[in-house]
Amino acid sequence: MREIKFRAWVPTEKTLCEVLIINHKEKTAQLPIETAVGSSYWWDETVWSFEEVVFMQYTGLKDKYGMDIYEGDIIDCEIYGQKHRGIVQYADILAVYYLTGLSRSDTELWLASEKQIIGNKYEHPHLLESEDDL
């Protein structure tokens, strides 16, 4: 069975972190970062509304160094023997993770070999400007 886990980007804090708890009823997530200065309880400091975070799900795949690959990751890889850089995304209609990038049309992620995470689209958007350094 595939492991299901998430991480979150918090735009106001410019922070990427693991998701500790997701509460669908309250539409909140508990994250290991503080939300308010002077709060007297640690659990108050870690609760964020769904509107404040961007969730990224673990794909179930690892890169060539054993790092977990999440939605939003930017990876370098080979597809049919050619080097490629792209962002990991999920296609709801196909129920599959795919790679979208600069050098080719969208490709299902499982087709890529030699996958290496080089960043993510939130912290490292400059990596998507060109593939000259592949």
PDB file of C-alpha atoms in Angstrom:
ATOM      1  CA  MET A   1       0.000   0.000   0.000  1.00  0.00           C
ATOM      2  CA  ARG A   2       1.264   3.479  -0.883  1.00  0.00           C
ATOM      3  CA  GLU A   3       2.213   5.792   1.959  1.00  0.00           C
ATOM      4  CA  ILE A   4      -0.008   8.883   2.082  1.00  0.00           C
ATOM      5  CA  LYS A   5       1.548  12.052   3.451  1.00  0.00           C
ATOM      6  CA  PHE A   6       1.598  15.748   2.728  1.00  0.00           C
ATOM      7  CA  ARG A   7       3.764  18.796   3.073  1.00  0.00           C
ATOM      8  CA  ALA A   8       2.606  22.399   2.934  1.00  0.00           C
ATOM      9  CA  TRP A   9       3.789  25.719   1.552  1.00  0.00           C
ATOM     10  CA  VAL A  10       2.768  28.669   3.720  1.00  0.00           C
ATOM     11  CA  PRO A  11       2.984  31.741   1.443  1.00  0.00           C
ATOM     12  CA  THR A  12       2.753  34.324   4.224  1.00  0.00           C
ATOM     13  CA  GLU A  13       5.730  32.748   6.003  1.00  0.00           C
ATOM     14  CA  LYS A  14       7.539  31.644   2.824  1.00  0.00           C
ATOM     15  CA  THR A  15       7.979  28.294   4.558  1.00  0.00           C
ATOM     16  CA  LEU A  16       7.749  24.702   3.365  1.00  0.00           C
ATOM     17  CA  CYS A  17       7.074  22.117   6.076  1.00  0.00           C
ATOM     18  CA  GLU A  18       5.599  18.731   6.819  1.00  0.00           C
ATOM     19  CA  VAL A  19       1.908  18.450   7.665  1.00  0.00           C
ATOM     20  CA  LEU A  20       1.379  16.971  11.123  1.00  0.00           C
ATOM     21  CA  ILE A  21      -2.439  16.708  11.196  1.00  0.00           C
ATOM     22  CA  ILE A  22      -5.198  17.500   8.712  1.00  0.00           C
ATOM     23  CA  ASN A  23      -8.647  18.241  10.150  1.00  0.00           C
ATOM     24  CA  HIS A  24     -11.140  18.113   7.274  1.00  0.00           C
ATOM     25  CA  LYS A  25     -14.114  18.961   9.484  1.00  0.00           C
ATOM     26  CA  GLU A  26     -12.536  22.205  10.721  1.00  0.00           C
ATOM     27  CA  LYS A  27     -10.627  22.771   7.460  1.00  0.00           C
ATOM     28  CA  THR A  28      -7.352  23.228   9.322  1.00  0.00           C
ATOM     29  CA  ALA A  29      -3.888  21.717   9.326  1.00  0.00           C
ATOM     30  CA  GLN A  30      -1.416  21.445  12.146  1.00  0.00           C
ATOM     31  CA  LEU A  31       2.059  22.494  11.030  1.00  0.00           C
ATOM     32  CA  PRO A  32       5.360  22.707  12.928  1.00  0.00           C
ATOM     33  CA  ILE A  33       5.545  26.514  12.612  1.00  0.00           C
ATOM     34  CA  GLU A  34       4.112  29.231  14.811  1.00  0.00           C
ATOM     35  CA  THR A  35       1.135  31.307  13.697  1.00  0.00           C
ATOM     36  CA  ALA A  36       0.920  33.924  16.431  1.00  0.00           C
ATOM     37  CA  VAL A  37       3.383  35.728  18.646  1.00  0.00           C
ATOM     38  CA  GLY A  38       2.529  35.486  22.332  1.00  0.00           C
ATOM     39  CA  SER A  39       0.128  32.560  22.077  1.00  0.00           C
ATOM     40  CA  SER A  40       0.105  30.651  25.356  1.00  0.00           C
ATOM     41  CA  TYR A  41      -0.498  27.169  23.928  1.00  0.00           C
ATOM     42  CA  TRP A  42       1.693  25.364  21.405  1.00  0.00           C
ATOM     43  CA  TRP A  43      -1.336  23.799  19.682  1.00  0.00           C
ATOM     44  CA  ASP A  44      -2.768  27.259  18.980  1.00  0.00           C
ATOM     45  CA  GLU A  45       0.498  28.250  17.361  1.00  0.00           C
ATOM     46  CA  THR A  46       0.513  25.432  14.840  1.00  0.00           C
ATOM     47  CA  VAL A  47      -3.053  25.425  13.475  1.00  0.00           C
ATOM     48  CA  TRP A  48      -3.483  26.933   9.990  1.00  0.00           C
ATOM     49  CA  SER A  49      -6.638  27.173   7.901  1.00  0.00           C
ATOM     50  CA  PHE A  50      -6.762  25.457   4.502  1.00  0.00           C
ATOM     51  CA  GLU A  51      -6.946  28.925   2.932  1.00  0.00           C
ATOM     52  CA  GLU A  52      -3.522  29.805   4.364  1.00  0.00           C
ATOM     53  CA  VAL A  53      -1.575  26.831   3.003  1.00  0.00           C
ATOM     54  CA  VAL A  54      -0.909  25.002  -0.252  1.00  0.00           C
ATOM     55  CA  PHE A  55      -0.874  21.233   0.220  1.00  0.00           C
ATOM     56  CA  MET A  56       1.448  18.968  -1.769  1.00  0.00           C
ATOM     57  CA  GLN A  57       0.951  15.204  -1.701  1.00  0.00           C
ATOM     58  CA  TYR A  58       3.719  12.601  -1.696  1.00  0.00           C
ATOM     59  CA  THR A  59       3.751  10.750  -5.034  1.00  0.00           C
ATOM     60  CA  GLY A  60       4.913   7.439  -3.618  1.00  0.00           C
ATOM     61  CA  LEU A  61       8.121   7.773  -5.653  1.00  0.00           C
ATOM     62  CA  LYS A  62      11.671   8.598  -4.609  1.00  0.00           C
ATOM     63  CA  ASP A  63      14.466  10.254  -6.522  1.00  0.00           C
ATOM     64  CA  LYS A  64      17.799   8.567  -7.237  1.00  0.00           C
ATOM     65  CA  TYR A  65      19.069   9.625  -3.789  1.00  0.00           C
ATOM     66  CA  GLY A  66      16.076   8.219  -1.921  1.00  0.00           C
ATOM     67  CA  MET A  67      14.337  11.582  -1.345  1.00  0.00           C
ATOM     68  CA  ASP A  68      10.515  11.605  -1.372  1.00  0.00           C
ATOM     69  CA  ILE A  69       9.019  13.249  -4.481  1.00  0.00           C
ATOM     70  CA  TYR A  70       6.043  15.561  -3.851  1.00  0.00           C
ATOM     71  CA  GLU A  71       3.719  17.569  -6.055  1.00  0.00           C
ATOM     72  CA  GLY A  72       5.386  20.885  -6.822  1.00  0.00           C
ATOM     73  CA  ASP A  73       8.911  19.462  -6.832  1.00  0.00           C
ATOM     74  CA  ILE A  74      11.191  20.440  -9.692  1.00  0.00           C
ATOM     75  CA  ILE A  75      13.151  17.467 -10.932  1.00  0.00           C
ATOM     76  CA  ASP A  76      15.847  16.756 -13.458  1.00  0.00           C
ATOM     77  CA  CYS A  77      15.473  13.392 -15.145  1.00  0.00           C
ATOM     78  CA  GLU A  78      15.824  11.407 -18.335  1.00  0.00           C
ATOM     79  CA  ILE A  79      12.869  10.532 -20.547  1.00  0.00           C
ATOM     80  CA  TYR A  80      13.608   8.200 -23.437  1.00  0.00           C
ATOM     81  CA  GLY A  81      17.325   8.992 -23.090  1.00  0.00           C
ATOM     82  CA  GLN A  82      16.941  12.788 -23.177  1.00  0.00           C
ATOM     83  CA  LYS A  83      17.512  15.125 -20.226  1.00  0.00           C
ATOM     84  CA  HIS A  84      14.471  16.982 -18.997  1.00  0.00           C
ATOM     85  CA  ARG A  85      13.482  19.367 -16.191  1.00  0.00           C
ATOM     86  CA  GLY A  86       9.930  19.785 -14.996  1.00  0.00           C
ATOM     87  CA  ILE A  87       7.420  20.247 -12.198  1.00  0.00           C
ATOM     88  CA  VAL A  88       5.628  17.295 -10.647  1.00  0.00           C
ATOM     89  CA  GLN A  89       1.846  17.750 -10.890  1.00  0.00           C
ATOM     90  CA  TYR A  90      -1.256  15.597 -10.490  1.00  0.00           C
ATOM     91  CA  ALA A  91      -3.831  15.077 -13.256  1.00  0.00           C
ATOM     92  CA  ASP A  92      -7.227  14.547 -11.622  1.00  0.00           C
ATOM     93  CA  ILE A  93      -8.889  13.342 -14.801  1.00  0.00           C
ATOM     94  CA  LEU A  94      -6.251  10.622 -15.330  1.00  0.00           C
ATOM     95  CA  ALA A  95      -5.462   9.939 -11.641  1.00  0.00           C
ATOM     96  CA  VAL A  96      -1.726  10.059 -12.361  1.00  0.00           C
ATOM     97  CA  TYR A  97       1.290  12.190 -11.470  1.00  0.00           C
ATOM     98  CA  TYR A  98       2.961  13.770 -14.450  1.00  0.00           C
ATOM     99  CA  LEU A  99       5.903  15.995 -15.251  1.00  0.00           C
ATOM    100  CA  THR A 100       5.369  19.265 -17.065  1.00  0.00           C
ATOM    101  CA  GLY A 101       8.324  21.335 -18.175  1.00  0.00           C
ATOM    102  CA  LEU A 102      10.167  23.426 -20.684  1.00  0.00           C
ATOM    103  CA  SER A 103      11.588  20.924 -23.128  1.00  0.00           C
ATOM    104  CA  ARG A 104       8.707  18.580 -23.932  1.00  0.00           C
ATOM    105  CA  SER A 105       5.002  18.060 -23.521  1.00  0.00           C
ATOM    106  CA  ASP A 106       3.561  16.605 -20.326  1.00  0.00           C
ATOM    107  CA  THR A 107       4.827  13.117 -19.494  1.00  0.00           C
ATOM    108  CA  GLU A 108       3.703  10.629 -16.879  1.00  0.00           C
ATOM    109  CA  LEU A 109       6.185  10.721 -13.996  1.00  0.00           C
ATOM    110  CA  TRP A 110       6.726   6.974 -13.899  1.00  0.00           C
ATOM    111  CA  LEU A 111       8.281   7.138 -17.386  1.00  0.00           C
ATOM    112  CA  ALA A 112      11.142   9.309 -16.120  1.00  0.00           C
ATOM    113  CA  SER A 113      14.402   7.699 -15.018  1.00  0.00           C
ATOM    114  CA  GLU A 114      17.323   9.097 -13.037  1.00  0.00           C
ATOM    115  CA  LYS A 115      14.943  11.461 -11.217  1.00  0.00           C
ATOM    116  CA  GLN A 116      16.682  14.065  -9.038  1.00  0.00           C
ATOM    117  CA  ILE A 117      14.887  16.694  -6.973  1.00  0.00           C
ATOM    118  CA  ILE A 118      16.561  20.068  -7.466  1.00  0.00           C
ATOM    119  CA  GLY A 119      13.992  22.265  -5.696  1.00  0.00           C
ATOM    120  CA  ASN A 120      10.329  23.148  -5.728  1.00  0.00           C
ATOM    121  CA  LYS A 121       8.215  25.679  -7.584  1.00  0.00           C
ATOM    122  CA  TYR A 122       7.613  27.835  -4.501  1.00  0.00           C
ATOM    123  CA  GLU A 123      11.131  28.238  -3.138  1.00  0.00           C
ATOM    124  CA  HIS A 124      13.055  27.913  -6.408  1.00  0.00           C
ATOM    125  CA  PRO A 125      10.968  29.276  -9.323  1.00  0.00           C
ATOM    126  CA  HIS A 126      14.148  30.485 -11.042  1.00  0.00           C
ATOM    127  CA  LEU A 127      15.007  26.853 -11.821  1.00  0.00           C
ATOM    128  CA  LEU A 128      12.188  26.821 -14.373  1.00  0.00           C
ATOM    129  CA  GLU A 129      13.508  29.727 -16.418  1.00  0.00           C
ATOM    130  CA  SER A 130      15.815  27.604 -18.588  1.00  0.00           C
ATOM    131  CA  GLU A 131      17.268  24.151 -18.902  1.00  0.00           C
ATOM    132  CA  ASP A 132      20.719  25.362 -19.958  1.00  0.00           C
ATOM    133  CA  ASP A 133      22.355  23.874 -16.875  1.00  0.00           C
ATOM    134  CA  LEU A 134      21.020  20.321 -17.374  1.00  0.00           C
TER     135      LEU A 134
END
